Coordinates of C-alpha atoms in Angstrom, one line a residue:
X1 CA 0.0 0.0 0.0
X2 CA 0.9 3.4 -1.1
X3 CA 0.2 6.6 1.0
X4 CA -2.0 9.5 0.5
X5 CA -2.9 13.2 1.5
X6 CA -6.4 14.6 0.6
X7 CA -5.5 16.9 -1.4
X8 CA -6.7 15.5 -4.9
X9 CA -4.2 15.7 -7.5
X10 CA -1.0 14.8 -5.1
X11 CA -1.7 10.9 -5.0
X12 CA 1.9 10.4 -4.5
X13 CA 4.8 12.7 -3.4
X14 CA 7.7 11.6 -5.7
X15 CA 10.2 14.0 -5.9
X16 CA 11.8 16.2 -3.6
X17 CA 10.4 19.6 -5.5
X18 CA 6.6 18.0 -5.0
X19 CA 7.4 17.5 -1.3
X20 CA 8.4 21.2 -1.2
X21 CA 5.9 22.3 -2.8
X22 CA 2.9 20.4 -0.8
X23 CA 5.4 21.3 2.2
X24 CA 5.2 25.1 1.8
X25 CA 1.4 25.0 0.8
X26 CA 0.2 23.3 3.9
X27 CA 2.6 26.2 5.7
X28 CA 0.7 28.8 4.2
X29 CA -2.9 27.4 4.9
X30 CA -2.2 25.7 8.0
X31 CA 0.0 28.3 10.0
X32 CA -3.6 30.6 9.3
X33 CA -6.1 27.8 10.6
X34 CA -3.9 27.2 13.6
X35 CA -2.1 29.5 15.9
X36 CA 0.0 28.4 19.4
X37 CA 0.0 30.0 22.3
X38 CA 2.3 32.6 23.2
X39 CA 4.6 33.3 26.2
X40 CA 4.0 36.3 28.3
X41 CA 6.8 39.1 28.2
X42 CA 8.8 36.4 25.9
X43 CA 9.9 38.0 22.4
X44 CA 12.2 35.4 20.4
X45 CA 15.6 37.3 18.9
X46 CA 16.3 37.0 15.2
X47 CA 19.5 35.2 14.2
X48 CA 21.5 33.9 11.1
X49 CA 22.2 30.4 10.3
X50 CA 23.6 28.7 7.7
X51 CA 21.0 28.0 4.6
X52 CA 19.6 24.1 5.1
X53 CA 21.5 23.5 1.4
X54 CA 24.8 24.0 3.2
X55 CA 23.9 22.1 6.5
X56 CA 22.9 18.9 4.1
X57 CA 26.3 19.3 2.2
X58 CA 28.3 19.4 5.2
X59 CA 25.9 16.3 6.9
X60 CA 26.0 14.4 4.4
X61 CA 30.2 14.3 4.0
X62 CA 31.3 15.1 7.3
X63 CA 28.9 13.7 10.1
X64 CA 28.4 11.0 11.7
X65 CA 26.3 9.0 8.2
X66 CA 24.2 7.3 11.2
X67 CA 22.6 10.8 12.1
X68 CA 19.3 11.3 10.5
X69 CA 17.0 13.9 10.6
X70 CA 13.5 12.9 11.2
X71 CA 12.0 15.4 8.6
X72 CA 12.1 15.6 5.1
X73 CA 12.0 19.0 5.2
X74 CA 13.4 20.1 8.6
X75 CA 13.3 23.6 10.4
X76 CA 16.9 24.8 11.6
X77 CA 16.1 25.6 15.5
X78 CA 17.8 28.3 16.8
X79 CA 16.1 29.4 20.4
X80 CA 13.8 27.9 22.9
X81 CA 11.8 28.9 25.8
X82 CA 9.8 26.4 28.3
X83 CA 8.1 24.4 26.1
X84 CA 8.3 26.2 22.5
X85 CA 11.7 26.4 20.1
X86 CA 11.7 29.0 17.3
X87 CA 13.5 27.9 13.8
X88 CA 15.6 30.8 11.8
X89 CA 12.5 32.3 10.2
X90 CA 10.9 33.2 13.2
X91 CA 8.7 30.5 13.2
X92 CA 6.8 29.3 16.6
X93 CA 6.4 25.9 17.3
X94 CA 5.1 23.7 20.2
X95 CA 7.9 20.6 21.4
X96 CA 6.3 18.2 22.0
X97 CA 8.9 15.4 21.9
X98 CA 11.4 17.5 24.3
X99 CA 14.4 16.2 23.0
X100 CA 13.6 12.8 23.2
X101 CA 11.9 13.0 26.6
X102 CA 14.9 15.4 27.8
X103 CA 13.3 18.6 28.3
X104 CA 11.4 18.4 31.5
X105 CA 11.2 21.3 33.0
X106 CA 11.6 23.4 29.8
X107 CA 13.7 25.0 27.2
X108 CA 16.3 27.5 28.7
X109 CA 14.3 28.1 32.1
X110 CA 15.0 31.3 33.7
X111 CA 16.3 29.6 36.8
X112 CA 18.8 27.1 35.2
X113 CA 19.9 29.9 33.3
X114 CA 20.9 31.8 36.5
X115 CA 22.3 28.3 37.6
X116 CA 24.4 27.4 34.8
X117 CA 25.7 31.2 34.5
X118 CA 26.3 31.0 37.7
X119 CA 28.1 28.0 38.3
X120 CA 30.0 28.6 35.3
X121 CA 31.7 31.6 36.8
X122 CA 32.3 30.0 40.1
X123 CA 33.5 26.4 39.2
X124 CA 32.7 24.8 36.3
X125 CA 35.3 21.4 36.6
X126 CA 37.7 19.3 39.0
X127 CA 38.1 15.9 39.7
X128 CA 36.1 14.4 41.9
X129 CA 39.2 13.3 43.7
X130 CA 38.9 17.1 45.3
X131 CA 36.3 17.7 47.6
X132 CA 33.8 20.4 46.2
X133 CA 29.9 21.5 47.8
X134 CA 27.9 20.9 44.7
X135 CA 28.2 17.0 44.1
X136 CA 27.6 16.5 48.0
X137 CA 24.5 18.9 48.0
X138 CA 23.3 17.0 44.6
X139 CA 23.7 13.6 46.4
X140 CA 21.7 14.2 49.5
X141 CA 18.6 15.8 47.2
X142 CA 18.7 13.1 44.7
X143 CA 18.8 10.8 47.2
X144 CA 15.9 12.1 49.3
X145 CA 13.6 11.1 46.4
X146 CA 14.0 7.4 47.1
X147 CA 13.2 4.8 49.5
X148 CA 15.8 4.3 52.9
X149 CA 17.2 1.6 51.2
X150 CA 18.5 3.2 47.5
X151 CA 21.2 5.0 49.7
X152 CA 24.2 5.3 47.0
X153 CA 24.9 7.6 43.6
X154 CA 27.4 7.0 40.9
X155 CA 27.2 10.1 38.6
X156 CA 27.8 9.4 34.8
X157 CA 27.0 10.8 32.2
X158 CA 24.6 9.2 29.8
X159 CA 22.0 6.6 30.0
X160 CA 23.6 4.5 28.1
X161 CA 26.5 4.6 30.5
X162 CA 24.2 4.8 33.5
X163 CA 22.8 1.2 32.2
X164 CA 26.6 0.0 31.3
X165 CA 27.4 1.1 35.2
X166 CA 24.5 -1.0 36.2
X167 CA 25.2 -4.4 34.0
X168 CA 28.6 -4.2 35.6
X169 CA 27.7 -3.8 39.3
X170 CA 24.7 -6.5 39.0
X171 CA 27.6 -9.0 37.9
X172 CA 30.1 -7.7 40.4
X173 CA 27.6 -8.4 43.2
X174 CA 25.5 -11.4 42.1
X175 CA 28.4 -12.8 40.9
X176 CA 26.5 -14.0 38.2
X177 CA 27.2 -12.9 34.2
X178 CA 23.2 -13.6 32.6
X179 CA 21.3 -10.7 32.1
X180 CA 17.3 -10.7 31.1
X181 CA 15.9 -8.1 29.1
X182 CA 12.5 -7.9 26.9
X183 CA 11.9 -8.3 23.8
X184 CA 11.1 -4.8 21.9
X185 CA 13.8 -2.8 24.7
X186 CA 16.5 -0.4 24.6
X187 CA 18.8 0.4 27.0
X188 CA 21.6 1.8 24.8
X189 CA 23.7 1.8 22.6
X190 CA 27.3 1.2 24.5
X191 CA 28.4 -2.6 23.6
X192 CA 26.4 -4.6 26.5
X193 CA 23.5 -2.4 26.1
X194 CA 23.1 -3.4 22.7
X195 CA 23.0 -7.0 23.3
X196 CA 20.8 -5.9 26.3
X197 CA 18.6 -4.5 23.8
X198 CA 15.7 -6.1 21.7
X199 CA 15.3 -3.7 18.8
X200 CA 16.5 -5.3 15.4
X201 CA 17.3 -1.5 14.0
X202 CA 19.9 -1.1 17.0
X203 CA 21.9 -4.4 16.3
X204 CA 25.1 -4.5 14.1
X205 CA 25.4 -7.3 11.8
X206 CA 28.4 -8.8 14.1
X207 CA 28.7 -11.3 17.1
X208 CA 26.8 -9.7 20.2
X209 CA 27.8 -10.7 23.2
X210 CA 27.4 -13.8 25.3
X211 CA 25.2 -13.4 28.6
X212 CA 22.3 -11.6 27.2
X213 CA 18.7 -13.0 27.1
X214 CA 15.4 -11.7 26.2
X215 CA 11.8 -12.5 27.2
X216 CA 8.5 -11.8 25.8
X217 CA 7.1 -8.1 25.8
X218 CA 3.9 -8.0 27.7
X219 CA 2.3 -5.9 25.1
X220 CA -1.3 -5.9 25.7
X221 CA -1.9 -4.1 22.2
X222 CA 0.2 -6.0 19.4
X223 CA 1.2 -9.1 22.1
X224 CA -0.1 -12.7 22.1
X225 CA -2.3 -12.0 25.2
X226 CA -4.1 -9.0 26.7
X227 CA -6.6 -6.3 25.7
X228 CA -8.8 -4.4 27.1
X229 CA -8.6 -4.7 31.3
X230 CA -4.7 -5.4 31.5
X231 CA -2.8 -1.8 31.7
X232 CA -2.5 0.8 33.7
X233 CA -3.9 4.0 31.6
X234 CA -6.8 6.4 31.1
X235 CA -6.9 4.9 27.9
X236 CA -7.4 1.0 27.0
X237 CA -6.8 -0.9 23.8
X238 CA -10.0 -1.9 22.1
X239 CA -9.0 -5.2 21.7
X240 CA -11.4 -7.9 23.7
X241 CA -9.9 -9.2 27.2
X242 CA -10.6 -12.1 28.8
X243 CA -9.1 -10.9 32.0
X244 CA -11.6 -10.1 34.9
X245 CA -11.7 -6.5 36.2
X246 CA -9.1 -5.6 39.1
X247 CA -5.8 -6.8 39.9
X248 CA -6.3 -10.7 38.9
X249 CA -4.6 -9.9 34.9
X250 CA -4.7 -13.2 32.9
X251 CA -2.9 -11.8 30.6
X252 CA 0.2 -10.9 32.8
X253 CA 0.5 -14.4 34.6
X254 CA 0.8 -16.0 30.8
X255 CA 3.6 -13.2 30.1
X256 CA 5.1 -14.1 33.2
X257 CA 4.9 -18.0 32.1
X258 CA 7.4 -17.1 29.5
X259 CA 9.7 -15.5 32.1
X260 CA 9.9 -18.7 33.8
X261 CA 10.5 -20.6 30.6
X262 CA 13.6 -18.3 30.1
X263 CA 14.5 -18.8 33.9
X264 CA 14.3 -22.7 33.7
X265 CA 15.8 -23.6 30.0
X266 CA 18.2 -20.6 28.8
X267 CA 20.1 -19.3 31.7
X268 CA 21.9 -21.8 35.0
X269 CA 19.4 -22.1 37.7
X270 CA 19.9 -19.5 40.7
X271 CA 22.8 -17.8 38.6
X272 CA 21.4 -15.0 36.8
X273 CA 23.0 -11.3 37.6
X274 CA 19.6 -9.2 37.4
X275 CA 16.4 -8.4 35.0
X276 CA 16.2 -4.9 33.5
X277 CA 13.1 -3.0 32.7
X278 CA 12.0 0.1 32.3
X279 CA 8.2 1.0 33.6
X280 CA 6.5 2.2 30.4
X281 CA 8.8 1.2 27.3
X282 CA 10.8 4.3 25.8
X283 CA 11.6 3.6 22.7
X284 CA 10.2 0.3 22.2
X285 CA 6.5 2.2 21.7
X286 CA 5.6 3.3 25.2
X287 CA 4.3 0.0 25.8
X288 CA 2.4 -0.2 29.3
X289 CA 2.5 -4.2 30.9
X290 CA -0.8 -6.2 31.9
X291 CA -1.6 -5.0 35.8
X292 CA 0.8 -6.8 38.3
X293 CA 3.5 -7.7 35.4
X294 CA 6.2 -6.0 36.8
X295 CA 5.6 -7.3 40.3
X296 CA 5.4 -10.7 39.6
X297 CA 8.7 -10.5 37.6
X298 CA 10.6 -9.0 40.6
X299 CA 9.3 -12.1 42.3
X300 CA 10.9 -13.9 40.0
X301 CA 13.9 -12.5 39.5
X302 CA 14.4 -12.2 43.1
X303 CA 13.9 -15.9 43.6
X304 CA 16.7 -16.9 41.6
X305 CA 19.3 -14.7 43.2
X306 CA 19.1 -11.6 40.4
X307 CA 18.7 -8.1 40.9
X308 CA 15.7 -6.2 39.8
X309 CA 17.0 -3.1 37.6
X310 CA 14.6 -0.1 36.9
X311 CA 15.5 2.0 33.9
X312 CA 13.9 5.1 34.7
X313 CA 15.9 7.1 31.7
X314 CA 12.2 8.3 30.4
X315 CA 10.0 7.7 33.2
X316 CA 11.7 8.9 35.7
X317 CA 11.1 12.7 37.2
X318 CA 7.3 13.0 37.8
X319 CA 6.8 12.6 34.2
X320 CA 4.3 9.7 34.8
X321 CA 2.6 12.3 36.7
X322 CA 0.7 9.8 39.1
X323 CA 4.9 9.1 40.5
X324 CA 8.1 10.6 40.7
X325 CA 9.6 7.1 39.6
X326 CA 8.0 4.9 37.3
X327 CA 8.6 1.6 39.8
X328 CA 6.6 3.4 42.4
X329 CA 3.0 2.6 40.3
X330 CA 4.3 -1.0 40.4
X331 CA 4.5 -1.4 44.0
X332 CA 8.1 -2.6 44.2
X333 CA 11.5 -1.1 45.5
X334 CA 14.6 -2.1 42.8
X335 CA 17.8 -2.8 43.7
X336 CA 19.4 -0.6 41.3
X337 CA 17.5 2.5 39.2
X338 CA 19.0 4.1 36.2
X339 CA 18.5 7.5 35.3
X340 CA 19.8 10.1 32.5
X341 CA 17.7 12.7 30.3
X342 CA 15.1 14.6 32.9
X343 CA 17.7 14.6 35.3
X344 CA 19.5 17.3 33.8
X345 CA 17.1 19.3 31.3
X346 CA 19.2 18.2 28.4
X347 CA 22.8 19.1 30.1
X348 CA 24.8 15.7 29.9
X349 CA 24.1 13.9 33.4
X350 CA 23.2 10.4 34.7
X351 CA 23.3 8.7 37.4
X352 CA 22.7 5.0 39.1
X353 CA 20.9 4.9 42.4
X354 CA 21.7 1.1 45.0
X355 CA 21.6 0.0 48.4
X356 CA 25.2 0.2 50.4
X357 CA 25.9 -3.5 49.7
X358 CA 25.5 -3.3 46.7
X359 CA 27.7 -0.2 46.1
X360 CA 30.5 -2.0 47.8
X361 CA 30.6 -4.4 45.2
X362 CA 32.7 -1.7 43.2
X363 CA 35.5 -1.9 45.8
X364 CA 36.8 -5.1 43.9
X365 CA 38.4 -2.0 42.2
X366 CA 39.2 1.2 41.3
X367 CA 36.9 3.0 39.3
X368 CA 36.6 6.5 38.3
X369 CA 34.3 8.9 35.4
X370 CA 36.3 11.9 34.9
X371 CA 33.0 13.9 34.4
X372 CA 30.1 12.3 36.2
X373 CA 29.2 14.5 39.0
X374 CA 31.3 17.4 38.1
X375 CA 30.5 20.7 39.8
X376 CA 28.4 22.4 36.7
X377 CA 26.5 18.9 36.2
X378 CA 25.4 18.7 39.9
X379 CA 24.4 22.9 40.1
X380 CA 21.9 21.9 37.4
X381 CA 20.6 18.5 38.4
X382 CA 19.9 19.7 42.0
X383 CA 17.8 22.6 40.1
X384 CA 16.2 20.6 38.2
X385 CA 14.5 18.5 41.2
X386 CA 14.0 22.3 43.1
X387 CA 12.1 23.4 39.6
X388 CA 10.1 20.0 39.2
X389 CA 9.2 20.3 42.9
X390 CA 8.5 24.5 43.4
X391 CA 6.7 24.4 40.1
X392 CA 4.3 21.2 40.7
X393 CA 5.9 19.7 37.5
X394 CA 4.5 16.2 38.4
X395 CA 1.1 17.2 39.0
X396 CA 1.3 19.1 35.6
X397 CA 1.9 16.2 33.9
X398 CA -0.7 14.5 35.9
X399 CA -3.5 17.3 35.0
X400 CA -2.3 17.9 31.2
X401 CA -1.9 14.4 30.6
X402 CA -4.9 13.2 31.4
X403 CA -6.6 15.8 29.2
X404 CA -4.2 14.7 26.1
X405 CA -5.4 11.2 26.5
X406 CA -8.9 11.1 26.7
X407 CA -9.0 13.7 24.0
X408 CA -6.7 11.4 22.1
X409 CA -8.8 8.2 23.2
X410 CA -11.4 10.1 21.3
X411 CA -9.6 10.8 18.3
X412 CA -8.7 6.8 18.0
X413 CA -12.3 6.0 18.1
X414 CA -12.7 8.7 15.3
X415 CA -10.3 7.4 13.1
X416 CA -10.2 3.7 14.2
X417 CA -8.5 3.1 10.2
X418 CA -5.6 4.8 11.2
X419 CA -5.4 5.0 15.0
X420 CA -4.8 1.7 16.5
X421 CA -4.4 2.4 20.0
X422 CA -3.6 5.2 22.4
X423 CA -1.8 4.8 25.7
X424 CA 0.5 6.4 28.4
X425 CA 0.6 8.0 31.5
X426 CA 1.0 11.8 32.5
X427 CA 3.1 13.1 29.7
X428 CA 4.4 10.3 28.2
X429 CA 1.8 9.1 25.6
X430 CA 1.9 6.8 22.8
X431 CA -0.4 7.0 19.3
X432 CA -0.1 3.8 17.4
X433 CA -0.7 4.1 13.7
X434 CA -2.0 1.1 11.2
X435 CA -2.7 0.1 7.9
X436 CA -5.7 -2.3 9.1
X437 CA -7.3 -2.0 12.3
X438 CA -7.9 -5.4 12.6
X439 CA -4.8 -6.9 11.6
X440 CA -3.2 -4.1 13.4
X441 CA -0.3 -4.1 10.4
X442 CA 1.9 -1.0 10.9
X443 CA 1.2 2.0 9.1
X444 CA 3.2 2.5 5.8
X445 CA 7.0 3.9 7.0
X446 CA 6.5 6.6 3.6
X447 CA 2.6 6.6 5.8
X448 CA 4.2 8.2 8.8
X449 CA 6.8 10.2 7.8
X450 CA 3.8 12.4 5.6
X451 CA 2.0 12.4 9.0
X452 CA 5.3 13.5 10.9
X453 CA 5.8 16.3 8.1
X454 CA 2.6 17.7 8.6
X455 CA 2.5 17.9 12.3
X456 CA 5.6 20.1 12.2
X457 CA 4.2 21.8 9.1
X458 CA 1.2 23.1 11.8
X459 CA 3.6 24.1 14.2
X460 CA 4.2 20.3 16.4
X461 CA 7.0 18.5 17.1
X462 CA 6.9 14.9 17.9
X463 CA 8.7 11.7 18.1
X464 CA 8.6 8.1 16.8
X465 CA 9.5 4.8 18.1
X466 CA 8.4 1.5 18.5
X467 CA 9.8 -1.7 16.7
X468 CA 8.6 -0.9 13.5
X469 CA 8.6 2.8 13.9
X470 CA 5.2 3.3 13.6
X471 CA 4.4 4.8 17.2
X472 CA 4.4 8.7 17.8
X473 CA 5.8 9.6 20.9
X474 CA 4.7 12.5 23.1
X475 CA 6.8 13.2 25.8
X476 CA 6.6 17.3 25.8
X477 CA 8.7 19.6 28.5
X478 CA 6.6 19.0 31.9
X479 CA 5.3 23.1 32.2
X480 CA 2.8 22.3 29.2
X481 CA -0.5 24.2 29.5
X482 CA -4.3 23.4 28.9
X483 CA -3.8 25.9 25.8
X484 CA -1.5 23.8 24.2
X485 CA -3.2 20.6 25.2
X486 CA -6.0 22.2 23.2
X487 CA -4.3 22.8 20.1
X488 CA -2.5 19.8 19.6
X489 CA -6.1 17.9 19.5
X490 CA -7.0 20.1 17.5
X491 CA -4.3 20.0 14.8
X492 CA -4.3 16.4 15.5
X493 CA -7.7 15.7 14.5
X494 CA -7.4 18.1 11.3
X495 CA -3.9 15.9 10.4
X496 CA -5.9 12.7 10.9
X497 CA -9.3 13.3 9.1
X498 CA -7.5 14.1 5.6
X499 CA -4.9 10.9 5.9
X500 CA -6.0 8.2 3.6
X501 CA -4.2 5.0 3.0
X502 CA -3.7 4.5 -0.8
X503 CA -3.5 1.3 -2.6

């Protein structure tokens, strides 16, 4: 199946001129139909860039060939404030992918601003062999978001590293080298994260390797069981469920089955290192588990001598809205939680969070990060937590994301022949799109990009993921307002009632 876009004579879009061309129409009629808010007392500056014909030239010979752009026609960004950015025409637009899901408390707040300036002036590096205020002050907030127990930090500097950190210290302490994963995950992309990971798109054609085993993905959309009692959202699938209402999820205990099959045939009884999951997928399609899957996996995991790893990279941070940290709506305490993006606003930080004995593990050796916790990383994380907390960033994304989904839930029964499901929690939501609602066959990759390209024609920024990149992701800066709740299902709805599939 081809795509389509209603507009009569463009059946296809086969050149690069035609996509200009439709490109700069829907521009001129849809920046008049649609207008997004504005800041208060907020006037973006004008600046010069270099033309997007001398970016692409330089891209394509000199950068990284791996580093795509997810538009066919994409805006050079020059400024942004809370949760808009401004390309170098002038133009407005509303980010709602937040540098995927890295933006949380907003584009160049006022108060990190005066953090980073400041810090910058004062002490922006030394080695954490010195003794400096800033990663001690860090420590103790950081660590007063977690239980009694998660009582330790290493600072890094990514989350793949974070989740490198964390392989490492489950083996150290276990003593164990197996390592369970799902199916459909990312963790990374540093070596053992991308054996950890179960995405096809993020493997190299090479050896991966050895100690690395994947399980089922409890999807209770596109998985073998589940439907329409099983997850934890404003929002369920439409697909039928056997499961009686409440906590007793069929469809979770037959997941968990497959767990145990792993546990009994593919790794040595009682040796296995740890289990890591995150909450809600990230990239793997914001995929939320059957009721009671993740408990009933730390059960397991537990019972044959593992540790249970939360990756709260994404969900971490209030973003969930309903919890600071995604394992909290799960009723469980890990042993070890990773953490990156949120944590510092988009500035390069990370960190791992364990119990004491577990830490100690690391005494086996030395080992050092040159930059993890460095003064100017710890100014900003430790305002980050003092914005999220002054600013009720959580309860934002509680409030705001709950209006986004049910509006969205609506717009999936709308357009059922493109819509196939809707899910998430506070502002981290998911929009699968399909060719056929009931085989629930992805949408057409040419499909999505056309849908992509005309959400940032109307002025919206958003993200994709899942394993066949057919989810959008929605994962805005946390100070998002009703307004621009209000909009976006808006220019939603307009995008999606002139998409036709086209055979």
């Amino acid at each position: 199946m081809k795509f389509g876009l209603n507009l009569n004579h463009h059946h296809m879009l086969t050149s690069r001129s035609v996509i200009n061309s439709v490109s700069k129409l829907a521009l001129r009629y849809f920046s008049s139909q649609f207008k997004l808010p504005e800041l208060r007392n907020f006037k973006p500056a004008t600046y010069e860039t270099w033309n997007l014909e001398k970016i692409r030239k330089v891209h394509g010979k000199h950068l990284n060939p791996c580093l795509l752009t997810i538009y066919q026609n994409p805006p050079i960004l020059v400024q942004g404030k809370m949760q808009y950015v401004w390309d170098e025409k002038g133009r407005q637009y509303l980010d709602l992918f937040g540098g995927i899901v890295t933006t949380s408390v907003g584009h160049c707040h006022d108060r990190l601003v005066k953090a980073l300036t400041d810090q910058a002036g004062k002490l922006w590096h030394t080695s954490s062999l010195y003794v400096y205020d800033e990663i001690y002050r860090f420590t103790d907030k950081l660590l007063g978001k977690f239980p009694s127990q998660l009582n330790n930090v290493f600072f890094c500097n990514s989350g793949s590293e974070a989740n490198e950190f964390a392989i490492l210290l489950a083996r150290l302490h276990t003593q164990s080298y197996e390592m369970i994963s799902l199916r459909n995950c990312y963790h990374g992309c540093s070596p053992n994260t991308m054996a950890l990971g179960g995405i096809g798109t993020w493997k190299y054609p090479i050896p991966g390797l050895p100690g690395f085993h994947h399980t089922t993905c409890p999807d209770p959309y596109q998985g073998r069981f589940g439907g329409s009692k099983c997850r934890d959202s404003l929002i369920q699938t439409t697909r039928d469920c056997d499961c009686p209402s409440g906590d007793n999820c069929q469809a979770s205990d037959k997941y968990i089955q497959d767990l145990d099959q792993v546990l009994t045939t593919v790794v040595p009884k009682g040796r296995i290192a740890g289990f890591i999951v995150e909450s809600i997928l990230g990239v793997g399609g914001f995929v939320q588990f059957p009721s009671n899957y993740i408990s009933k996996a730390y059960e397991k995991i537990k019972q044959q001598g593992g540790l249970f790893i939360s990756d709260e990279v994404q969900t971490g941070f209030g973003r969930t809205g309903t919890h600071y940290w995604g394992f909290q709506a799960h009723g469980i305490v890990p042993d070890i939680v990773t953490m990156a993006k949120g944590i510092g606003n988009g500035f390069p930080l990370a960190a791992v969070v364990t119990s004491e004995e577990i830490a100690s593990s690391m005494k086996k050796a030395l080992f050092f990060n040159t930059f993890g916790g460095n003064p100017l990383a710890c100014r900003i994380g430790s305002e980050v937590i003092d914005i999220i907390d002054d600013e009720k960033m959580q309860e934002n994304s509680s409030i705001q994301g709950k209006k986004l989904l049910i509006g969205l839930g609506k717009l999936r029964d709308k357009y059922p022949d493109v819509i196939g499901d809707v899910r998430g929690k506070g502002l981290m939501i998911g929009i699968e799109l399909v060719k056929d609602k009931e085989t629930k066959k992805p949408i057409d990759p040419k499909g999505f990009a056309s849908i992509l390209e005309q959400f940032k024609d109307n002025g919206l920024l958003i993200g994709k993921g899942g394993p066949s990149g057919s989810v959008i992701r929605i994962t805005p800066p946390m100070c998002l307002s009703a307004a621009d709740v209000d909009v976006t299902l808006q220019i939603a709805d307009h995008i999606f009632s002139t998409y036709r599939h086209v055979d």
